[in-house]
PDB file of C-alpha atoms in Angstrom:
ATOM      1  CA  PRO N   1       7.270  47.610 -42.246  1.00 49.00           C
ATOM      2  CA  GLN N   2       5.123  45.096 -40.581  1.00 45.00           C
ATOM      3  CA  LYS N   3       1.998  47.095 -39.735  1.00 45.00           C
ATOM      4  CA  LYS N   4       0.857  46.595 -35.822  1.00 47.00           C
ATOM      5  CA  SER N   5      -2.913  45.240 -35.224  1.00 43.00           C
ATOM      6  CA  PRO N   6      -5.462  47.312 -34.137  1.00 47.00           C
ATOM      7  CA  GLN N   7      -5.952  47.151 -30.398  1.00 52.00           C
ATOM      8  CA  LEU N   8      -9.535  46.356 -28.953  1.00 58.00           C
ATOM      9  CA  LEU N   9     -10.289  49.866 -27.387  1.00 71.00           C
ATOM     10  CA  ARG N  10     -11.146  48.433 -23.642  1.00 76.00           C
ATOM     11  CA  LYS N  11     -15.036  49.757 -22.512  1.00 84.00           C
ATOM     12  CA  LYS N  12     -13.894  51.877 -18.714  1.00 90.00           C
ATOM     13  CA  GLU N  13     -15.651  52.055 -16.027  1.00 93.00           C
ATOM     14  CA  TRP N  14     -16.320  55.193 -14.803  1.00 96.00           C
ATOM     15  CA  TYR N  15     -13.847  55.731 -11.931  1.00 97.00           C
ATOM     16  CA  GLU N  16     -10.980  54.839 -14.555  1.00 96.00           C
ATOM     17  CA  LYS N  17     -11.355  59.300 -15.195  1.00 95.00           C
ATOM     18  CA  PHE N  18      -9.847  59.339 -11.883  1.00 97.00           C
ATOM     19  CA  HIS N  19      -7.308  57.295 -10.139  1.00 97.00           C
ATOM     20  CA  TRP N  20      -8.724  54.853  -8.713  1.00 98.00           C
ATOM     21  CA  SER N  21      -7.534  51.119  -6.986  1.00 98.00           C
ATOM     22  CA  PHE N  22      -8.932  48.477  -4.999  1.00 98.00           C
ATOM     23  CA  THR N  23      -8.622  47.599  -1.346  1.00 97.00           C
ATOM     24  CA  ARG N  24      -7.189  44.037  -0.105  1.00 96.00           C
ATOM     25  CA  ASN N  25     -10.681  42.906   0.335  1.00 96.00           C
ATOM     26  CA  GLY N  26     -12.182  44.733  -2.772  1.00 97.00           C
ATOM     27  CA  LEU N  27     -13.716  47.608  -1.904  1.00 98.00           C
ATOM     28  CA  LEU N  28     -13.282  50.701  -4.641  1.00 98.00           C
ATOM     29  CA  VAL N  29     -11.160  54.125  -3.411  1.00 98.00           C
ATOM     30  CA  VAL N  30     -10.923  56.459  -6.103  1.00 98.00           C
ATOM     31  CA  GLY N  31      -9.161  60.292  -6.157  1.00 98.00           C
ATOM     32  CA  GLY N  32      -9.030  63.026  -7.663  1.00 96.00           C
ATOM     33  CA  ARG N  33      -6.247  64.161 -10.808  1.00 95.00           C
ATOM     34  CA  ASP N  34      -6.811  68.059 -10.145  1.00 92.00           C
ATOM     35  CA  ALA N  35      -9.735  70.408  -8.752  1.00 89.00           C
ATOM     36  CA  HIS N  36     -11.768  69.857 -11.301  1.00 92.00           C
ATOM     37  CA  SER N  37     -11.666  66.229 -10.910  1.00 94.00           C
ATOM     38  CA  ASN N  38     -11.595  66.321  -7.171  1.00 93.00           C
ATOM     39  CA  GLU N  39     -15.026  68.699  -7.370  1.00 91.00           C
ATOM     40  CA  SER N  40     -16.585  66.443  -9.298  1.00 94.00           C
ATOM     41  CA  LEU N  41     -15.734  63.775  -6.991  1.00 96.00           C
ATOM     42  CA  VAL N  42     -17.094  64.962  -3.953  1.00 94.00           C
ATOM     43  CA  LYS N  43     -19.877  66.547  -5.839  1.00 92.00           C
ATOM     44  CA  LYS N  44     -21.308  63.806  -7.852  1.00 96.00           C
ATOM     45  CA  HIS N  45     -19.916  60.522  -6.216  1.00 97.00           C
ATOM     46  CA  LEU N  46     -19.053  60.925  -2.337  1.00 96.00           C
ATOM     47  CA  ASP N  47     -22.322  58.970  -0.749  1.00 96.00           C
ATOM     48  CA  GLU N  48     -23.610  58.255   2.727  1.00 96.00           C
ATOM     49  CA  SER N  49     -22.184  54.551   2.688  1.00 97.00           C
ATOM     50  CA  ASP N  50     -18.806  55.993   1.458  1.00 97.00           C
ATOM     51  CA  TRP N  51     -15.444  56.977   3.900  1.00 98.00           C
ATOM     52  CA  TYR N  52     -13.332  60.749   2.793  1.00 97.00           C
ATOM     53  CA  PHE N  53     -10.206  60.546   2.545  1.00 98.00           C
ATOM     54  CA  HIS N  54      -7.196  62.879   2.361  1.00 97.00           C
ATOM     55  CA  ALA N  55      -3.775  63.671   3.052  1.00 95.00           C
ATOM     56  CA  ASP N  56      -2.321  66.730   5.273  1.00 93.00           C
ATOM     57  CA  ILE N  57      -0.319  68.450   3.176  1.00 92.00           C
ATOM     58  CA  HIS N  58      -0.976  71.256   0.786  1.00 87.00           C
ATOM     59  CA  GLY N  59      -1.884  69.413  -3.229  1.00 85.00           C
ATOM     60  CA  ALA N  60      -3.685  66.189  -2.292  1.00 92.00           C
ATOM     61  CA  PRO N  61      -6.215  65.058  -3.857  1.00 94.00           C
ATOM     62  CA  HIS N  62     -10.090  64.227  -2.377  1.00 95.00           C
ATOM     63  CA  CYS N  63     -10.487  60.418  -1.870  1.00 97.00           C
ATOM     64  CA  ILE N  64     -12.934  58.250  -1.226  1.00 98.00           C
ATOM     65  CA  LEU N  65     -14.060  54.546   0.184  1.00 98.00           C
ATOM     66  CA  LYS N  66     -16.819  53.913  -1.379  1.00 97.00           C
ATOM     67  CA  GLU N  67     -19.082  51.737   0.389  1.00 95.00           C
ATOM     68  CA  GLY N  68     -16.472  51.877   3.448  1.00 92.00           C
ATOM     69  CA  LYS N  69     -19.120  53.000   6.074  1.00 91.00           C
ATOM     70  CA  ILE N  70     -20.659  49.505   5.469  1.00 92.00           C
ATOM     71  CA  LYS N  71     -18.692  46.805   4.542  1.00 95.00           C
ATOM     72  CA  ALA N  72     -14.990  48.493   5.259  1.00 95.00           C
ATOM     73  CA  LYS N  73     -12.215  45.956   7.983  1.00 96.00           C
ATOM     74  CA  LYS N  74      -9.852  48.326   9.999  1.00 95.00           C
ATOM     75  CA  GLU N  75      -7.392  46.877   6.774  1.00 95.00           C
ATOM     76  CA  ASP N  76      -9.403  48.601   4.271  1.00 97.00           C
ATOM     77  CA  LEU N  77      -9.798  51.893   6.245  1.00 97.00           C
ATOM     78  CA  GLU N  78      -6.092  51.392   6.251  1.00 96.00           C
ATOM     79  CA  ASP N  79      -5.538  50.874   2.588  1.00 97.00           C
ATOM     80  CA  ALA N  80      -7.656  53.376   1.419  1.00 98.00           C
ATOM     81  CA  ALA N  81      -5.379  55.590   4.217  1.00 97.00           C
ATOM     82  CA  ASP N  82      -2.230  54.963   2.072  1.00 97.00           C
ATOM     83  CA  PHE N  83      -4.214  55.366  -1.530  1.00 97.00           C
ATOM     84  CA  ALA N  84      -5.106  58.608   0.115  1.00 97.00           C
ATOM     85  CA  GLY N  85      -1.130  59.645   0.710  1.00 96.00           C
ATOM     86  CA  LEU N  86       0.301  57.785  -2.613  1.00 96.00           C
ATOM     87  CA  PHE N  87      -1.373  59.995  -4.560  1.00 95.00           C
ATOM     88  CA  ALA N  88      -0.976  63.077  -2.819  1.00 94.00           C
ATOM     89  CA  SER N  89       1.889  65.482  -3.378  1.00 88.00           C
ATOM     90  CA  GLY N  90       4.365  64.196  -0.810  1.00 88.00           C
ATOM     91  CA  TRP N  91       6.708  62.455  -3.734  1.00 90.00           C
ATOM     92  CA  LYS N  92       8.186  65.857  -4.562  1.00 86.00           C
ATOM     93  CA  LYS N  93       9.295  66.519  -1.389  1.00 85.00           C
ATOM     94  CA  GLY N  94      10.692  62.814  -1.405  1.00 84.00           C
ATOM     95  CA  LEU N  95       8.384  62.247   2.044  1.00 85.00           C
ATOM     96  CA  PHE N  96       8.501  58.434   3.054  1.00 85.00           C
ATOM     97  CA  SER N  97       5.637  59.361   5.016  1.00 87.00           C
ATOM     98  CA  VAL N  98       1.992  61.524   5.434  1.00 93.00           C
ATOM     99  CA  ARG N  99      -0.614  61.497   7.515  1.00 96.00           C
ATOM    100  CA  VAL N 100      -3.735  61.309   6.467  1.00 97.00           C
ATOM    101  CA  TYR N 101      -7.813  61.317   8.028  1.00 97.00           C
ATOM    102  CA  CYS N 102     -10.647  60.929   6.726  1.00 97.00           C
ATOM    103  CA  VAL N 103     -14.515  61.767   7.485  1.00 96.00           C
ATOM    104  CA  SER N 104     -18.252  61.009   7.063  1.00 96.00           C
ATOM    105  CA  LYS N 105     -19.759  62.154   3.832  1.00 95.00           C
ATOM    106  CA  ASP N 106     -21.659  64.761   6.275  1.00 93.00           C
ATOM    107  CA  GLN N 107     -18.721  66.732   7.633  1.00 94.00           C
ATOM    108  CA  VAL N 108     -17.342  67.569   3.636  1.00 92.00           C
ATOM    109  CA  SER N 109     -19.011  70.832   2.681  1.00 88.00           C
ATOM    110  CA  LYS N 110     -18.836  73.753   0.757  1.00 75.00           C
ATOM    111  CA  LYS N 111     -19.986  75.819   2.802  1.00 77.00           C
ATOM    112  CA  ALA N 112     -17.586  78.198   4.066  1.00 73.00           C
ATOM    113  CA  PRO N 113     -16.575  80.181   7.431  1.00 73.00           C
ATOM    114  CA  ALA N 114     -18.025  83.559   7.121  1.00 70.00           C
ATOM    115  CA  GLY N 115     -16.776  85.844   4.817  1.00 70.00           C
ATOM    116  CA  GLU N 116     -14.400  83.472   3.163  1.00 72.00           C
ATOM    117  CA  SER N 117     -14.988  81.777  -0.170  1.00 69.00           C
ATOM    118  CA  LEU N 118     -13.760  78.124  -1.344  1.00 72.00           C
ATOM    119  CA  GLY N 119     -12.436  77.952  -4.620  1.00 73.00           C
ATOM    120  CA  LYS N 120     -12.898  74.620  -7.360  1.00 73.00           C
ATOM    121  CA  GLY N 121     -11.804  71.603  -5.388  1.00 72.00           C
ATOM    122  CA  ALA N 122     -11.528  73.548  -2.098  1.00 78.00           C
ATOM    123  CA  PHE N 123     -13.846  71.531   0.596  1.00 86.00           C
ATOM    124  CA  MET N 124     -14.662  72.975   4.470  1.00 82.00           C
ATOM    125  CA  ILE N 125     -13.881  69.736   7.184  1.00 90.00           C
ATOM    126  CA  TYR N 126     -16.005  69.715   9.803  1.00 91.00           C
ATOM    127  CA  GLY N 127     -15.715  68.051  13.226  1.00 93.00           C
ATOM    128  CA  GLU N 128     -13.626  64.916  14.809  1.00 96.00           C
ATOM    129  CA  ARG N 129     -11.392  63.302  11.990  1.00 96.00           C
ATOM    130  CA  LYS N 130      -9.698  59.871  12.639  1.00 97.00           C
ATOM    131  CA  TRP N 131      -5.738  59.633  11.503  1.00 98.00           C
ATOM    132  CA  PHE N 132      -3.365  57.403   9.208  1.00 97.00           C
ATOM    133  CA  GLU N 133       0.352  57.644   9.440  1.00 94.00           C
ATOM    134  CA  PRO N 134       1.030  55.423   5.622  1.00 92.00           C
ATOM    135  CA  GLN N 135       4.022  54.799   4.414  1.00 84.00           C
ATOM    136  CA  MET N 136       4.996  55.307   0.584  1.00 88.00           C
ATOM    137  CA  LYS N 137       5.316  52.181  -0.680  1.00 92.00           C
ATOM    138  CA  MET N 138       3.589  52.259  -4.178  1.00 96.00           C
ATOM    139  CA  GLY N 139       3.004  48.639  -6.028  1.00 97.00           C
ATOM    140  CA  MET N 140       1.385  48.576 -10.235  1.00 97.00           C
ATOM    141  CA  GLY N 141       0.265  46.051 -11.632  1.00 97.00           C
ATOM    142  CA  VAL N 142      -2.086  44.585 -14.629  1.00 96.00           C
ATOM    143  CA  GLN N 143      -5.046  43.241 -13.438  1.00 96.00           C
ATOM    144  CA  LYS N 144      -7.006  41.487 -16.055  1.00 93.00           C
ATOM    145  CA  THR N 145     -10.441  42.083 -16.736  1.00 91.00           C
ATOM    146  CA  LYS N 146     -13.320  40.917 -19.030  1.00 89.00           C
ATOM    147  CA  GLU N 147     -12.741  43.301 -20.812  1.00 86.00           C
ATOM    148  CA  GLY N 148      -8.952  42.784 -21.185  1.00 89.00           C
ATOM    149  CA  ASP N 149      -5.862  43.598 -19.262  1.00 93.00           C
ATOM    150  CA  ARG N 150      -5.122  47.327 -16.945  1.00 95.00           C
ATOM    151  CA  ILE N 151      -3.508  48.670 -15.229  1.00 97.00           C
ATOM    152  CA  ILE N 152      -3.448  49.308 -11.258  1.00 97.00           C
ATOM    153  CA  SER N 153      -2.180  51.133  -9.525  1.00 98.00           C
ATOM    154  CA  GLY N 154      -1.717  51.961  -5.422  1.00 97.00           C
ATOM    155  CA  PRO N 155      -0.753  50.921  -1.946  1.00 97.00           C
ATOM    156  CA  TYR N 156       2.093  47.638  -2.521  1.00 96.00           C
ATOM    157  CA  GLU N 157      -0.011  45.166  -0.446  1.00 95.00           C
ATOM    158  CA  SER N 158      -3.644  45.653  -2.392  1.00 96.00           C
ATOM    159  CA  VAL N 159      -2.331  45.753  -5.865  1.00 97.00           C
ATOM    160  CA  ARG N 160      -0.522  42.374  -5.417  1.00 95.00           C
ATOM    161  CA  LYS N 161      -3.645  40.960  -4.422  1.00 96.00           C
ATOM    162  CA  HIS N 162      -5.451  42.355  -7.602  1.00 97.00           C
ATOM    163  CA  ALA N 163      -2.396  41.931 -10.142  1.00 96.00           C
ATOM    164  CA  SER N 164       0.174  40.686 -11.748  1.00 94.00           C
ATOM    165  CA  ILE N 165       3.564  42.006 -13.627  1.00 94.00           C
ATOM    166  CA  ILE N 166       3.876  44.334 -10.140  1.00 95.00           C
ATOM    167  CA  ALA N 167       6.463  46.509  -9.272  1.00 96.00           C
ATOM    168  CA  GLU N 168       6.901  47.930  -6.275  1.00 96.00           C
ATOM    169  CA  ILE N 169       7.655  52.375  -6.591  1.00 95.00           C
ATOM    170  CA  ILE N 170       9.011  54.393  -3.565  1.00 93.00           C
ATOM    171  CA  PRO N 171      10.546  58.497  -3.117  1.00 91.00           C
ATOM    172  CA  GLY N 172      13.969  58.345  -5.441  1.00 92.00           C
ATOM    173  CA  GLU N 173      15.356  60.425  -8.103  1.00 93.00           C
ATOM    174  CA  LYS N 174      14.136  58.763 -11.530  1.00 94.00           C
ATOM    175  CA  SER N 175      11.106  61.598 -13.272  1.00 94.00           C
ATOM    176  CA  LYS N 176       6.798  59.844 -14.071  1.00 94.00           C
ATOM    177  CA  SER N 177       8.092  59.227 -17.079  1.00 95.00           C
ATOM    178  CA  GLU N 178      11.292  57.786 -16.693  1.00 96.00           C
ATOM    179  CA  VAL N 179       9.983  55.124 -14.420  1.00 96.00           C
ATOM    180  CA  ALA N 180       6.713  54.821 -16.901  1.00 96.00           C
ATOM    181  CA  LYS N 181       9.337  54.367 -19.542  1.00 96.00           C
ATOM    182  CA  SER N 182      11.076  51.272 -17.389  1.00 95.00           C
ATOM    183  CA  TYR N 183       8.246  49.386 -16.143  1.00 96.00           C
ATOM    184  CA  PHE N 184       5.969  49.447 -20.273  1.00 96.00           C
ATOM    185  CA  LYS N 185       9.301  48.089 -21.176  1.00 95.00           C
ATOM    186  CA  TRP N 186       9.569  45.061 -18.598  1.00 95.00           C
ATOM    187  CA  LEU N 187       5.710  44.816 -19.208  1.00 95.00           C
ATOM    188  CA  GLN N 188       6.623  44.167 -22.555  1.00 93.00           C
ATOM    189  CA  LYS N 189       8.989  41.297 -21.578  1.00 93.00           C
ATOM    190  CA  LYS N 190       6.497  40.061 -19.494  1.00 92.00           C
ATOM    191  CA  LEU N 191       3.033  40.404 -21.176  1.00 90.00           C
ATOM    192  CA  PRO N 192       3.864  41.106 -24.468  1.00 87.00           C
ATOM    193  CA  ASN N 193       0.150  40.922 -25.191  1.00 84.00           C
ATOM    194  CA  ALA N 194      -1.190  43.111 -22.608  1.00 82.00           C
ATOM    195  CA  GLY N 195      -2.356  45.771 -25.586  1.00 86.00           C
ATOM    196  CA  ILE N 196      -1.100  49.131 -22.121  1.00 93.00           C
ATOM    197  CA  GLY N 197       0.174  52.076 -23.484  1.00 93.00           C
ATOM    198  CA  LEU N 198       2.702  54.167 -22.318  1.00 95.00           C
ATOM    199  CA  ASP N 199      -0.140  56.511 -21.527  1.00 95.00           C
ATOM    200  CA  GLU N 200      -1.852  54.647 -19.427  1.00 95.00           C
ATOM    201  CA  ILE N 201       1.311  53.459 -17.022  1.00 97.00           C
ATOM    202  CA  VAL N 202       1.791  57.102 -16.813  1.00 96.00           C
ATOM    203  CA  GLY N 203      -1.616  58.116 -15.702  1.00 96.00           C
ATOM    204  CA  ALA N 204      -0.980  55.658 -13.134  1.00 97.00           C
ATOM    205  CA  LEU N 205       1.627  57.171 -11.137  1.00 96.00           C
ATOM    206  CA  PRO N 206       1.516  59.847  -9.077  1.00 94.00           C
ATOM    207  CA  ASN N 207       3.569  63.274  -9.706  1.00 91.00           C
ATOM    208  CA  GLY N 208       7.340  63.826  -8.101  1.00 90.00           C
ATOM    209  CA  LEU N 209      10.371  61.668  -8.374  1.00 89.00           C
ATOM    210  CA  LEU N 210       9.938  58.020  -7.812  1.00 92.00           C
ATOM    211  CA  PHE N 211      11.909  55.031  -7.821  1.00 92.00           C
ATOM    212  CA  LEU N 212      11.452  51.312  -9.350  1.00 91.00           C
ATOM    213  CA  HIS N 213      11.635  48.528  -8.150  1.00 90.00           C
ATOM    214  CA  VAL N 214      11.151  45.617 -10.475  1.00 83.00           C
ATOM    215  CA  ALA N 215      11.255  41.614  -9.261  1.00 64.00           C
ATOM    216  CA  SER N 216      14.446  39.184 -11.108  1.00 48.00           C
ATOM    217  CA  SER N 217      11.525  36.703 -11.699  1.00 42.00           C
TER     218      SER N 217
END
């Protein structure tokens, strides 16, 4: 059998161990993958210049719009809210919409009310919240970087701005692994030398039941 040439390992950015995307204007938005990474994301990476986003549903990740307080336009806030909604647990329930709010860093606290304690990945939110109603329409595609190709997923319109080989993902009946395999096969036809593995595609998808739609072109 023919030997496959070894793939060069692409140098990854700090945020790639989390869920991540970019807004239409290129601001970074990052979300936790589990209780441990939710805790780490807020403690290590939530700065004064950022907005914190969270979907109003059990099992939602903590999300951060980097430099959002300084540079964000209306569509950046909407994209970050969409991102927070997309990586929440609505897919498991077949929801086509979830409510999302955002607050400043100083409204996010590890300090629990008297007599209560907060577990890993849990934070208290104090003060007024800004609310959004994003839709569950996700995009996934291939983004070219100096280090090589990588998978980017997030709000459909944002992904369209930054990637090629784009698929649309909405709530459906397929498992995450089935959807990832379908996209992987399509990607191999469209971009055989991308060097993107199935694991990277699986890691870019939310948990739950999905439907994948790819353009025929």
